[in-house]
Amino acid sequence: MDLSNFTTLQNLESAFGGESMANRKYLFFANVARQLGFSDLAKLFKETADQETEHAFAHFELLHPELVVKDAASLTEEQKREIISRCLSLAIEGETYEYTTMYPEFAAAAQQDRDNPAAEEFLKQAQESSDHANTFRSAAHRFGLLKFIENYHADRYSEALEVLNGGQAVTRVAGEDPATQKWICRQCSMIYDPVAGDPDSGIAPGTPFAAIPDDWSCPICGATKKTFKPLEEKVAA
C-alpha cells in the first residue's frame, strides 16, 4: 500500500491504536468478569480481544510491510536479522519516546493538577519504559555481535571444507599490536575488537583487551574475561 498519502497513514495509525487499546480493554473486562464469576462473559471478552488483535496486526502490516514474513524458510539469515533488527529499532524508539517525553509530560501535568497518585504512576511507568528501552538496546547489540560470530564460524567451516577436498591448511597467527589484537570467547565465539570496544558495557572504543576491567564479562554468554583468548587470523597470501 502507498503510504505517501498522509491522511491514510494517520488513519492507519489511529486504527492500529484503537484496535490495540480495545484488545487490552477487553482483556481487562475478561479478568473482571472472571473474578466475579461470569465465566461466559469472560470467555466472550477474551474471544473479542483476540479478534481485535488480528485487526490491529492487519493495520500494522500495512504500516510496516518490511516486517511481514510470508515464508520464513525462503529468507536468508541476513534477511531474518534485518527484519528482527527493525523490530528492535521500533521497540527502542517507542520505549524511548515514552520515558523521555510522554510519561514525564504526563507526570508534570498530573503534578500541576495535584493528582499525586497519577503522577507517581506516570513516573513509575517512565522508569519501566527506560528499562525496556535499555533491554531492547542490549538485544540489538547482541544481534550485531552474533553477525560477526556467524561470519567467523562460516569462515572456519569453509576452510575445513577446503582442506577436506585436498586444499592446504590455512596458517593463522595472533596479532602483535595490543591496540588492534582481537580476542575471542572460547565459550560462544564472541569476538572483542579493541577498535570498536564494547560501549554497551562501558568499554570505550580503542580500549585494548588488557585494559578491560577484570570483572567485565562476555556480552553474549556472560563468560568471564579469562575465558577469552587471542584471535588467530589468517595470514595474508
Short mmCIF file of C-alpha atoms in Angstrom, two decimals:
data_model
loop_
_atom_site.label_atom_id
_atom_site.label_comp_id
_atom_site.label_asym_id
_atom_site.label_seq_id
_atom_site.Cartn_x
_atom_site.Cartn_y
_atom_site.Cartn_z
CA MET A 1 0.00 0.00 0.00
CA ASP A 2 1.19 3.51 -0.85
CA LEU A 3 1.62 5.33 2.46
CA SER A 4 2.64 8.62 0.83
CA ASN A 5 -0.93 9.75 1.48
CA PHE A 6 -0.56 11.36 4.89
CA THR A 7 -4.26 11.10 5.74
CA THR A 8 -4.31 7.36 5.10
CA LEU A 9 -1.16 6.95 7.18
CA GLN A 10 -2.72 8.81 10.10
CA ASN A 11 -5.91 6.79 9.80
CA LEU A 12 -3.99 3.51 9.85
CA GLU A 13 -2.03 4.60 12.91
CA SER A 14 -5.26 5.65 14.64
CA ALA A 15 -6.94 2.39 13.70
CA PHE A 16 -3.99 0.39 14.99
CA GLY A 17 -4.05 2.34 18.25
CA GLY A 18 -7.80 1.91 18.63
CA GLU A 19 -7.77 -1.84 18.00
CA SER A 20 -4.78 -2.28 20.30
CA MET A 21 -6.49 -0.37 23.08
CA ALA A 22 -9.69 -2.37 22.58
CA ASN A 23 -7.70 -5.60 22.95
CA ARG A 24 -6.25 -4.58 26.32
CA LYS A 25 -9.57 -3.15 27.49
CA TYR A 26 -11.46 -6.35 26.70
CA LEU A 27 -8.80 -8.44 28.40
CA PHE A 28 -9.27 -6.26 31.47
CA PHE A 29 -13.04 -6.78 31.24
CA ALA A 30 -12.49 -10.54 30.89
CA ASN A 31 -10.42 -10.54 34.08
CA VAL A 32 -13.13 -8.60 35.94
CA ALA A 33 -15.84 -10.97 34.69
CA ARG A 34 -13.77 -14.00 35.68
CA GLN A 35 -13.24 -12.66 39.19
CA LEU A 36 -16.98 -12.01 39.57
CA GLY A 37 -17.88 -15.50 38.43
CA PHE A 38 -19.24 -14.63 34.96
CA SER A 39 -17.24 -17.23 33.05
CA ASP A 40 -19.32 -16.99 29.88
CA LEU A 41 -18.82 -13.23 29.68
CA ALA A 42 -15.12 -13.64 30.45
CA LYS A 43 -14.87 -16.00 27.50
CA LEU A 44 -16.76 -13.55 25.27
CA PHE A 45 -14.46 -10.67 26.19
CA LYS A 46 -11.38 -12.85 25.62
CA GLU A 47 -12.57 -14.01 22.19
CA THR A 48 -13.35 -10.45 21.15
CA ALA A 49 -9.95 -9.29 22.40
CA ASP A 50 -8.27 -11.91 20.21
CA GLN A 51 -10.23 -10.68 17.20
CA GLU A 52 -9.20 -7.09 17.92
CA THR A 53 -5.58 -8.29 17.96
CA GLU A 54 -5.98 -9.69 14.45
CA HIS A 55 -7.44 -6.34 13.31
CA ALA A 56 -4.50 -4.48 14.87
CA PHE A 57 -1.99 -6.84 13.24
CA ALA A 58 -3.61 -6.26 9.83
CA HIS A 59 -3.26 -2.49 10.25
CA PHE A 60 0.35 -2.78 11.47
CA GLU A 61 1.30 -4.92 8.48
CA LEU A 62 0.13 -2.11 6.19
CA LEU A 63 2.14 0.39 8.25
CA HIS A 64 5.26 -1.77 8.19
CA PRO A 65 5.25 -4.11 5.17
CA GLU A 66 9.00 -4.64 5.68
CA LEU A 67 8.16 -6.74 8.74
CA VAL A 68 5.69 -9.08 7.05
CA VAL A 69 7.03 -12.65 6.97
CA LYS A 70 5.25 -14.79 4.39
CA ASP A 71 7.73 -17.64 4.08
CA ALA A 72 10.46 -17.70 6.73
CA ALA A 73 12.11 -20.71 5.10
CA SER A 74 12.85 -18.71 1.96
CA LEU A 75 14.68 -15.95 3.84
CA THR A 76 18.44 -15.80 4.26
CA GLU A 77 19.92 -15.42 7.73
CA GLU A 78 20.85 -11.84 6.84
CA GLN A 79 17.26 -11.04 5.82
CA LYS A 80 15.98 -12.55 9.06
CA ARG A 81 18.38 -10.42 11.08
CA GLU A 82 17.36 -7.29 9.16
CA ILE A 83 13.70 -7.90 10.00
CA ILE A 84 14.26 -8.61 13.69
CA SER A 85 16.69 -5.68 13.91
CA ARG A 86 13.95 -3.43 12.55
CA CYS A 87 11.58 -4.77 15.20
CA LEU A 88 14.11 -3.96 17.90
CA SER A 89 14.67 -0.46 16.47
CA LEU A 90 10.94 0.27 16.56
CA ALA A 91 10.72 -1.08 20.11
CA ILE A 92 13.61 1.12 21.24
CA GLU A 93 12.05 4.13 19.52
CA GLY A 94 8.71 3.59 21.23
CA GLU A 95 10.08 2.98 24.72
CA THR A 96 12.49 5.92 24.42
CA TYR A 97 9.64 8.25 23.49
CA GLU A 98 7.67 7.01 26.49
CA TYR A 99 10.36 7.63 29.10
CA THR A 100 11.87 10.81 27.62
CA THR A 101 8.70 12.63 26.53
CA MET A 102 5.30 11.06 27.11
CA TYR A 103 5.40 9.98 30.76
CA PRO A 104 7.44 12.97 32.02
CA GLU A 105 4.93 15.33 30.39
CA PHE A 106 2.01 13.34 31.81
CA ALA A 107 3.61 13.36 35.27
CA ALA A 108 4.19 17.12 35.12
CA ALA A 109 0.55 17.70 34.16
CA ALA A 110 -0.66 15.41 36.96
CA GLN A 111 1.51 17.25 39.49
CA GLN A 112 0.11 20.54 38.27
CA ASP A 113 -3.37 19.11 38.80
CA ARG A 114 -2.22 17.91 42.26
CA ASP A 115 -3.09 14.35 41.33
CA ASN A 116 -0.21 12.68 43.17
CA PRO A 117 -1.26 9.04 42.56
CA ALA A 118 -1.38 9.65 38.79
CA ALA A 119 1.95 11.49 38.87
CA GLU A 120 3.58 8.61 40.76
CA GLU A 121 2.16 6.10 38.28
CA PHE A 122 3.45 8.07 35.29
CA LEU A 123 6.93 8.38 36.82
CA LYS A 124 6.96 4.67 37.61
CA GLN A 125 5.99 3.85 34.03
CA ALA A 126 8.67 6.21 32.73
CA GLN A 127 11.31 4.24 34.65
CA GLU A 128 9.95 0.93 33.38
CA SER A 129 9.95 2.24 29.79
CA SER A 130 13.58 3.29 30.28
CA ASP A 131 14.40 -0.22 31.49
CA HIS A 132 12.58 -1.73 28.49
CA ALA A 133 14.44 0.53 26.06
CA ASN A 134 17.77 -0.48 27.58
CA THR A 135 16.82 -4.15 27.32
CA PHE A 136 15.93 -3.75 23.65
CA ARG A 137 19.18 -1.86 23.01
CA SER A 138 21.10 -4.70 24.63
CA ALA A 139 19.27 -7.24 22.46
CA ALA A 140 20.03 -5.20 19.33
CA HIS A 141 23.69 -5.05 20.35
CA ARG A 142 23.78 -8.80 20.82
CA PHE A 143 22.29 -9.38 17.36
CA GLY A 144 25.01 -7.20 15.94
CA LEU A 145 27.69 -9.23 17.71
CA LEU A 146 26.13 -12.51 16.60
CA LYS A 147 26.53 -11.46 12.98
CA PHE A 148 30.32 -11.40 13.37
CA ILE A 149 30.27 -14.71 15.24
CA GLU A 150 28.36 -16.42 12.43
CA ASN A 151 30.75 -14.95 9.86
CA TYR A 152 33.66 -16.37 11.86
CA HIS A 153 32.04 -19.80 12.04
CA ALA A 154 31.24 -19.80 8.32
CA ASP A 155 34.85 -18.83 7.54
CA ARG A 156 36.24 -21.70 9.64
CA TYR A 157 33.85 -24.21 8.09
CA SER A 158 34.84 -23.04 4.61
CA GLU A 159 38.50 -23.58 5.48
CA ALA A 160 37.77 -27.05 6.86
CA LEU A 161 35.87 -27.97 3.69
CA GLU A 162 38.76 -26.76 1.54
CA VAL A 163 41.21 -28.91 3.48
CA LEU A 164 38.85 -31.88 3.26
CA ASN A 165 38.83 -31.51 -0.52
CA GLY A 166 42.62 -31.59 -0.68
CA GLY A 167 43.48 -27.97 -0.12
CA GLN A 168 46.17 -26.58 2.13
CA ALA A 169 45.58 -25.84 5.79
CA VAL A 170 45.32 -22.11 6.47
CA THR A 171 48.10 -20.60 8.55
CA ARG A 172 46.81 -18.46 11.39
CA VAL A 173 48.66 -16.16 13.73
CA ALA A 174 47.65 -13.88 16.56
CA GLY A 175 48.18 -10.17 16.07
CA GLU A 176 51.09 -8.40 17.72
CA ASP A 177 49.66 -4.92 18.30
CA PRO A 178 47.54 -4.81 21.52
CA ALA A 179 45.63 -1.82 20.09
CA THR A 180 44.24 -3.94 17.26
CA GLN A 181 44.54 -7.51 18.59
CA LYS A 182 41.11 -9.15 18.67
CA TRP A 183 40.13 -11.66 21.35
CA ILE A 184 37.60 -14.47 21.07
CA CYS A 185 35.42 -16.08 23.72
CA ARG A 186 36.17 -19.80 23.93
CA GLN A 187 32.62 -20.44 25.12
CA CYS A 188 30.49 -18.71 22.45
CA SER A 189 32.99 -17.27 19.91
CA MET A 190 32.08 -13.65 20.63
CA ILE A 191 34.91 -11.53 19.20
CA TYR A 192 36.14 -8.48 21.11
CA ASP A 193 37.57 -5.85 18.79
CA PRO A 194 39.53 -3.15 20.68
CA VAL A 195 38.88 -0.69 17.86
CA ALA A 196 35.13 -0.91 18.46
CA GLY A 197 35.27 -1.62 22.21
CA ASP A 198 32.07 -2.59 23.99
CA PRO A 199 30.25 0.72 24.65
CA ASP A 200 27.12 -1.01 25.95
CA SER A 201 29.24 -2.46 28.75
CA GLY A 202 31.09 0.79 29.39
CA ILE A 203 34.20 -0.16 27.38
CA ALA A 204 35.10 2.76 25.12
CA PRO A 205 36.32 2.26 21.54
CA GLY A 206 40.09 2.00 21.38
CA THR A 207 40.38 0.02 24.63
CA PRO A 208 42.92 -2.83 24.38
CA PHE A 209 41.77 -6.12 25.85
CA ALA A 210 44.34 -5.93 28.65
CA ALA A 211 42.87 -2.62 29.78
CA ILE A 212 39.37 -4.02 30.23
CA PRO A 213 38.39 -4.41 33.92
CA ASP A 214 38.72 -7.97 35.22
CA ASP A 215 35.01 -8.05 36.16
CA TRP A 216 33.97 -7.49 32.53
CA SER A 217 32.08 -10.41 31.05
CA CYS A 218 31.13 -11.59 27.57
CA PRO A 219 28.02 -9.67 26.42
CA ILE A 220 26.73 -12.78 24.66
CA CYS A 221 27.15 -15.66 27.10
CA GLY A 222 28.34 -13.95 30.29
CA ALA A 223 31.67 -15.79 30.40
CA THR A 224 34.48 -14.13 32.37
CA LYS A 225 37.33 -12.20 30.80
CA LYS A 226 39.64 -15.16 31.47
CA THR A 227 37.59 -17.23 29.02
CA PHE A 228 38.87 -15.16 26.09
CA LYS A 229 41.97 -15.94 24.06
CA PRO A 230 43.77 -14.01 21.30
CA LEU A 231 42.01 -14.43 17.96
CA GLU A 232 44.24 -16.09 15.39
CA GLU A 233 43.61 -14.62 11.97
CA LYS A 234 44.59 -15.84 8.52
CA VAL A 235 47.94 -14.82 7.17
CA ALA A 236 47.59 -12.78 4.00
CA ALA A 237 48.70 -14.78 0.99
#
